[in-house]
């Protein structure tokens, strides 16, 4: 049985980090979404491996996202001075901490309990953190009143797959949005799917790099999360690593929809 923050697997890449034995960490509601057939294998399903990461090694995940900051254009696009913001799949708060001063109230919905704890701790230390509330929930069943938010947003969390949003999740986000408000999917995948659902794509230009704490951390985290880039990251020996080197799209885009009256 694996325990949280297991010291026996430093450096093991994400695809090989967990086994089916680790699925015991998931609640029944989580299993029904992330391994619905009941036979999930995190070595064959990397999405499932990410879910185990959030629950077994949340601080490791937080170190990764702390390095992968959002493009300033994305942050500039998001509204300020609104009444209520709902963020779904808030994680350890990469976007939440950017949003917290922008609304009278912010509701951060996050299913993974260890990430909720990290986010609550960060909000407790943040200016305007008292405006934030961290609650449990899923895209397809948001515990938030209809028409109650000016902005309903998800960052690096929503996909068309039913367990991670899907048709039901998008409908829920739109239900929660107030007429005249916006639903925004930050760092989207599946642009065609979102376009077919009436979403407009926005992309901000310019070079972007992940900003790790040190060259050593860059090498360590690349070994776990970007193994194909690990040798090059070690060779560069730098704290800042261009996203092209990591082999992923930078967090520079979004897709949004204005919800009509
Ligand atoms: C890659 S993380 C992104 C976290 C955060 N938004 C960020 O940008 O750092 C994906 C997040 O989506 C959450 N998530 C996964 N499935 C979900 C679902 N069905 N409903 C709501 N959140 C979900 C995960 O728990 C995780 O916090």
Short mmCIF file of C-alpha atoms and ligand atoms in Angstrom, two decimals:
data_model
loop_
_atom_site.label_atom_id
_atom_site.label_comp_id
_atom_site.label_asym_id
_atom_site.label_seq_id
_atom_site.Cartn_x
_atom_site.Cartn_y
_atom_site.Cartn_z
CA UNK A 1 0.00 0.00 0.00
CA UNK A 2 1.33 3.40 -0.91
CA UNK A 3 1.36 6.24 1.55
CA UNK A 4 1.20 9.96 0.81
CA UNK A 5 4.52 11.58 -0.21
CA UNK A 6 6.16 8.13 -0.46
CA UNK A 7 9.96 8.65 -0.19
CA UNK A 8 10.65 5.36 -1.99
CA UNK A 9 9.76 6.78 -5.39
CA UNK A 10 11.66 10.00 -5.83
CA UNK A 11 12.21 10.72 -9.49
CA UNK A 12 9.99 7.96 -10.83
CA UNK A 13 8.14 9.35 -13.83
CA UNK A 14 4.42 9.98 -13.50
CA UNK A 15 3.40 7.17 -15.87
CA UNK A 16 5.17 4.60 -13.68
CA UNK A 17 4.69 6.24 -10.31
CA UNK A 18 1.47 4.60 -9.14
CA UNK A 19 -0.26 1.25 -9.50
CA UNK A 20 -3.83 -0.03 -9.35
CA UNK A 21 -3.22 -0.65 -5.63
CA UNK A 22 -3.20 3.12 -5.14
CA UNK A 23 -6.79 3.50 -6.34
CA UNK A 24 -7.87 2.94 -2.74
CA UNK A 25 -7.14 6.60 -2.10
CA UNK A 26 -10.10 7.60 -4.32
CA UNK A 27 -13.58 8.04 -2.87
CA UNK A 28 -16.55 6.25 -4.41
CA UNK A 29 -17.62 9.48 -6.17
CA UNK A 30 -14.09 9.93 -7.54
CA UNK A 31 -13.85 6.31 -8.72
CA UNK A 32 -17.17 6.62 -10.54
CA UNK A 33 -15.76 9.54 -12.54
CA UNK A 34 -12.06 8.68 -12.92
CA UNK A 35 -12.21 4.86 -13.24
CA UNK A 36 -15.87 4.17 -14.14
CA UNK A 37 -15.24 0.63 -15.42
CA UNK A 38 -13.77 -0.26 -12.02
CA UNK A 39 -10.49 -1.56 -13.45
CA UNK A 40 -8.41 1.61 -13.74
CA UNK A 41 -4.66 1.29 -14.30
CA UNK A 42 -2.67 4.51 -13.74
CA UNK A 43 0.22 3.08 -15.79
CA UNK A 44 -2.07 2.83 -18.82
CA UNK A 45 -4.21 5.91 -18.11
CA UNK A 46 -2.10 8.99 -17.37
CA UNK A 47 -5.20 11.06 -16.50
CA UNK A 48 -5.79 8.63 -13.65
CA UNK A 49 -2.14 8.97 -12.62
CA UNK A 50 -2.66 12.76 -12.31
CA UNK A 51 -5.66 12.17 -10.05
CA UNK A 52 -3.52 9.94 -7.81
CA UNK A 53 -0.77 12.57 -7.77
CA UNK A 54 -3.23 15.19 -6.44
CA UNK A 55 -4.13 12.90 -3.55
CA UNK A 56 -0.87 11.08 -2.77
CA UNK A 57 1.76 13.74 -3.49
CA UNK A 58 -0.08 17.10 -3.54
CA UNK A 59 3.03 19.10 -2.58
CA UNK A 60 4.92 17.65 -5.54
CA UNK A 61 2.06 18.72 -7.80
CA UNK A 62 2.07 22.18 -6.22
CA UNK A 63 5.80 22.56 -6.95
CA UNK A 64 5.14 21.81 -10.61
CA UNK A 65 2.30 24.30 -11.08
CA UNK A 66 4.16 26.98 -9.15
CA UNK A 67 6.68 26.88 -12.01
CA UNK A 68 4.08 26.96 -14.78
CA UNK A 69 2.66 30.47 -14.49
CA UNK A 70 -0.13 31.80 -16.65
CA UNK A 71 0.56 34.32 -19.41
CA UNK A 72 -0.02 37.92 -18.16
CA UNK A 73 -2.40 38.40 -21.10
CA UNK A 74 -4.68 35.68 -19.71
CA UNK A 75 -4.66 37.33 -16.28
CA UNK A 76 -5.32 40.73 -17.85
CA UNK A 77 -8.28 39.36 -19.81
CA UNK A 78 -10.04 38.11 -16.67
CA UNK A 79 -12.51 40.60 -15.13
CA UNK A 80 -11.96 42.72 -12.02
CA UNK A 81 -14.40 44.35 -9.64
CA UNK A 82 -17.14 41.75 -10.07
CA UNK A 83 -19.51 40.42 -7.45
CA UNK A 84 -19.00 36.66 -7.51
CA UNK A 85 -16.49 34.31 -9.11
CA UNK A 86 -16.72 30.51 -9.19
CA UNK A 87 -13.63 28.52 -10.11
CA UNK A 88 -13.99 24.79 -10.75
CA UNK A 89 -11.07 22.37 -10.36
CA UNK A 90 -9.15 25.05 -8.46
CA UNK A 91 -6.37 22.68 -7.40
CA UNK A 92 -3.65 24.27 -5.29
CA UNK A 93 -4.74 27.74 -6.40
CA UNK A 94 -2.54 28.74 -9.34
CA UNK A 95 -5.43 30.81 -10.77
CA UNK A 96 -7.40 31.24 -7.54
CA UNK A 97 -4.70 33.39 -5.95
CA UNK A 98 -4.81 35.64 -9.04
CA UNK A 99 -8.60 35.94 -8.82
CA UNK A 100 -9.06 36.47 -5.11
CA UNK A 101 -9.01 40.28 -5.13
CA UNK A 102 -11.25 40.58 -8.17
CA UNK A 103 -14.62 39.71 -6.70
CA UNK A 104 -16.59 40.37 -3.53
CA UNK A 105 -16.75 36.60 -3.16
CA UNK A 106 -14.85 33.70 -4.71
CA UNK A 107 -16.00 30.08 -4.50
CA UNK A 108 -13.26 27.56 -5.33
CA UNK A 109 -14.64 24.09 -6.12
CA UNK A 110 -12.13 21.25 -5.84
CA UNK A 111 -12.73 17.50 -5.45
CA UNK A 112 -9.28 16.44 -4.15
CA UNK A 113 -9.17 16.93 -0.36
CA UNK A 114 -5.35 17.37 -0.14
CA UNK A 115 -5.46 20.15 -2.74
CA UNK A 116 -8.36 21.82 -0.90
CA UNK A 117 -6.19 21.87 2.22
CA UNK A 118 -3.24 23.48 0.38
CA UNK A 119 -5.53 26.05 -1.23
CA UNK A 120 -7.24 26.91 2.08
CA UNK A 121 -3.82 27.39 3.67
CA UNK A 122 -2.70 29.71 0.86
CA UNK A 123 -5.91 31.74 0.99
CA UNK A 124 -5.42 32.08 4.75
CA UNK A 125 -2.12 33.83 4.06
CA UNK A 126 -3.26 35.92 1.07
CA UNK A 127 -4.44 39.50 0.91
CA UNK A 128 -8.25 39.38 0.47
CA UNK A 129 -8.06 35.63 1.26
CA UNK A 130 -11.13 36.03 3.48
CA UNK A 131 -13.23 36.58 0.35
CA UNK A 132 -12.53 32.98 -0.74
CA UNK A 133 -14.36 29.78 0.15
CA UNK A 134 -13.01 26.35 -0.81
CA UNK A 135 -15.64 23.65 -1.25
CA UNK A 136 -15.91 20.08 -2.48
CA UNK A 137 -17.61 19.42 -5.81
CA UNK A 138 -17.36 18.16 -9.37
CA UNK A 139 -17.94 19.81 -12.76
CA UNK A 140 -21.04 17.73 -13.40
CA UNK A 141 -22.66 18.49 -10.03
CA UNK A 142 -21.69 21.99 -8.87
CA UNK A 143 -22.96 22.85 -5.37
CA UNK A 144 -23.58 26.46 -6.42
CA UNK A 145 -26.84 28.33 -7.12
CA UNK A 146 -27.99 28.95 -10.70
CA UNK A 147 -27.21 32.35 -12.20
CA UNK A 148 -25.10 33.38 -9.22
CA UNK A 149 -21.63 34.15 -10.66
CA UNK A 150 -20.27 36.84 -12.98
CA UNK A 151 -17.35 34.60 -13.93
CA UNK A 152 -17.31 30.79 -13.93
CA UNK A 153 -13.84 29.60 -14.77
CA UNK A 154 -11.68 26.48 -14.95
CA UNK A 155 -7.92 26.42 -15.54
CA UNK A 156 -6.15 23.33 -16.88
CA UNK A 157 -8.98 21.22 -15.49
CA UNK A 158 -11.91 20.94 -17.93
CA UNK A 159 -11.95 18.37 -20.76
CA UNK A 160 -14.79 16.94 -22.88
CA UNK A 161 -14.40 13.60 -21.04
CA UNK A 162 -17.40 13.04 -18.73
CA UNK A 163 -15.19 12.46 -15.64
CA UNK A 164 -13.44 15.80 -16.14
CA UNK A 165 -16.32 17.97 -17.30
CA UNK A 166 -17.91 16.86 -20.56
CA UNK A 167 -21.36 17.98 -21.72
CA UNK A 168 -22.78 17.85 -18.20
CA UNK A 169 -19.87 19.86 -16.77
CA UNK A 170 -20.14 22.61 -19.37
CA UNK A 171 -23.92 22.83 -18.81
CA UNK A 172 -23.31 23.13 -15.08
CA UNK A 173 -20.79 25.95 -15.52
CA UNK A 174 -23.25 27.78 -17.78
CA UNK A 175 -26.11 27.18 -15.32
CA UNK A 176 -24.10 28.81 -12.51
CA UNK A 177 -23.21 31.83 -14.67
CA UNK A 178 -25.43 34.89 -14.36
CA UNK A 179 -26.94 36.40 -17.56
CA UNK A 180 -24.31 38.74 -19.02
CA UNK A 181 -21.51 36.86 -17.24
CA UNK A 182 -18.71 34.76 -18.76
CA UNK A 183 -17.73 31.12 -18.65
CA UNK A 184 -14.01 30.74 -19.35
CA UNK A 185 -11.87 27.67 -19.92
CA UNK A 186 -8.22 28.64 -19.37
CA UNK A 187 -5.43 26.65 -21.11
CA UNK A 188 -8.00 24.62 -23.05
CA UNK A 189 -7.58 21.35 -24.89
CA UNK A 190 -10.02 20.22 -27.58
CA UNK A 191 -10.55 23.63 -29.16
CA UNK A 192 -12.89 22.23 -31.84
CA UNK A 193 -15.18 20.75 -29.20
CA UNK A 194 -15.36 24.07 -27.36
CA UNK A 195 -15.92 26.00 -30.62
CA UNK A 196 -18.81 23.66 -31.45
CA UNK A 197 -20.31 24.63 -28.08
CA UNK A 198 -20.14 28.34 -28.92
CA UNK A 199 -16.81 29.20 -27.27
CA UNK A 200 -14.50 31.88 -28.68
CA UNK A 201 -10.76 31.21 -28.62
CA UNK A 202 -8.21 33.81 -27.44
CA UNK A 203 -4.43 33.34 -27.51
CA UNK A 204 -1.69 35.64 -26.24
CA UNK A 205 1.71 35.84 -27.96
CA UNK A 206 5.28 36.03 -26.71
CA UNK A 207 7.96 33.68 -25.41
CA UNK A 208 7.11 31.71 -22.27
CA UNK A 209 9.20 29.61 -19.94
CA UNK A 210 8.52 27.51 -16.87
CA UNK A 211 10.18 29.14 -13.85
CA UNK A 212 11.44 26.42 -11.54
CA UNK A 213 12.94 27.28 -8.15
CA UNK A 214 16.42 26.12 -9.22
CA UNK A 215 18.18 24.21 -12.05
CA UNK A 216 18.10 21.15 -9.78
CA UNK A 217 14.34 21.40 -9.36
CA UNK A 218 13.93 21.86 -13.12
CA UNK A 219 15.85 18.62 -13.72
CA UNK A 220 14.00 16.73 -10.99
CA UNK A 221 10.50 17.79 -12.08
CA UNK A 222 11.24 17.30 -15.78
CA UNK A 223 12.34 13.74 -14.94
CA UNK A 224 8.94 13.09 -13.35
CA UNK A 225 6.57 15.08 -15.58
CA UNK A 226 8.41 15.58 -18.89
CA UNK A 227 10.74 12.56 -19.13
CA UNK A 228 11.33 13.01 -22.86
CA UNK A 229 12.71 16.50 -22.15
CA UNK A 230 14.68 15.53 -19.04
CA UNK A 231 18.08 15.07 -20.70
CA UNK A 232 17.82 18.45 -22.44
CA UNK A 233 16.70 20.19 -19.24
CA UNK A 234 19.71 18.72 -17.41
CA UNK A 235 22.00 19.78 -20.27
CA UNK A 236 20.69 23.36 -20.19
CA UNK A 237 21.20 23.51 -16.41
CA UNK A 238 18.86 26.49 -16.06
CA UNK A 239 16.03 27.42 -13.72
CA UNK A 240 13.99 28.88 -16.60
CA UNK A 241 12.96 26.29 -19.19
CA UNK A 242 11.10 27.34 -22.37
CA UNK A 243 7.83 25.43 -22.75
CA UNK A 244 8.99 24.26 -26.21
CA UNK A 245 11.81 22.38 -24.47
CA UNK A 246 9.30 20.70 -22.14
CA UNK A 247 7.24 19.80 -25.22
CA UNK A 248 3.93 21.29 -24.08
CA UNK A 249 1.75 24.22 -25.15
CA UNK A 250 2.37 27.19 -22.86
CA UNK A 251 -0.49 28.41 -20.64
CA UNK A 252 -1.22 31.33 -22.94
CA UNK A 253 -4.80 30.81 -24.13
CA UNK A 254 -8.44 30.51 -23.21
CA UNK A 255 -11.90 29.85 -24.65
CA UNK A 256 -14.92 31.77 -23.39
CA UNK A 257 -18.65 32.26 -23.82
CA UNK A 258 -20.86 35.16 -22.73
CA UNK A 259 -24.01 33.72 -21.20
CA UNK A 260 -27.04 35.42 -22.69
CA UNK A 261 -29.98 36.89 -20.80
C1 LIG B 1 -4.23 20.06 -13.68
S1 LIG B 1 -5.14 20.42 -12.22
C2 LIG B 1 -5.36 22.19 -12.37
C3 LIG B 1 -5.57 22.85 -11.04
C4 LIG B 1 -5.65 24.37 -11.08
N1 LIG B 1 -6.85 24.82 -11.76
C5 LIG B 1 -4.43 24.95 -11.74
O1 LIG B 1 -4.53 25.54 -12.81
O2 LIG B 1 -3.35 24.79 -11.17
C6 LIG B 1 -6.75 19.77 -12.56
C7 LIG B 1 -7.70 19.98 -11.39
O3 LIG B 1 -9.02 19.57 -11.78
C8 LIG B 1 -9.59 18.86 -10.70
N2 LIG B 1 -10.62 17.97 -11.24
C9 LIG B 1 -10.45 16.79 -11.85
N3 LIG B 1 -11.64 16.25 -12.18
C10 LIG B 1 -12.58 17.13 -11.77
C11 LIG B 1 -14.01 17.13 -11.82
N4 LIG B 1 -14.70 16.13 -12.37
N5 LIG B 1 -14.65 18.19 -11.30
C12 LIG B 1 -13.96 19.22 -10.76
N6 LIG B 1 -12.61 19.27 -10.68
C13 LIG B 1 -11.93 18.23 -11.18
C14 LIG B 1 -8.42 18.13 -10.08
O4 LIG B 1 -8.71 17.70 -8.78
C15 LIG B 1 -7.33 19.19 -10.16
O5 LIG B 1 -7.35 20.04 -9.06
#
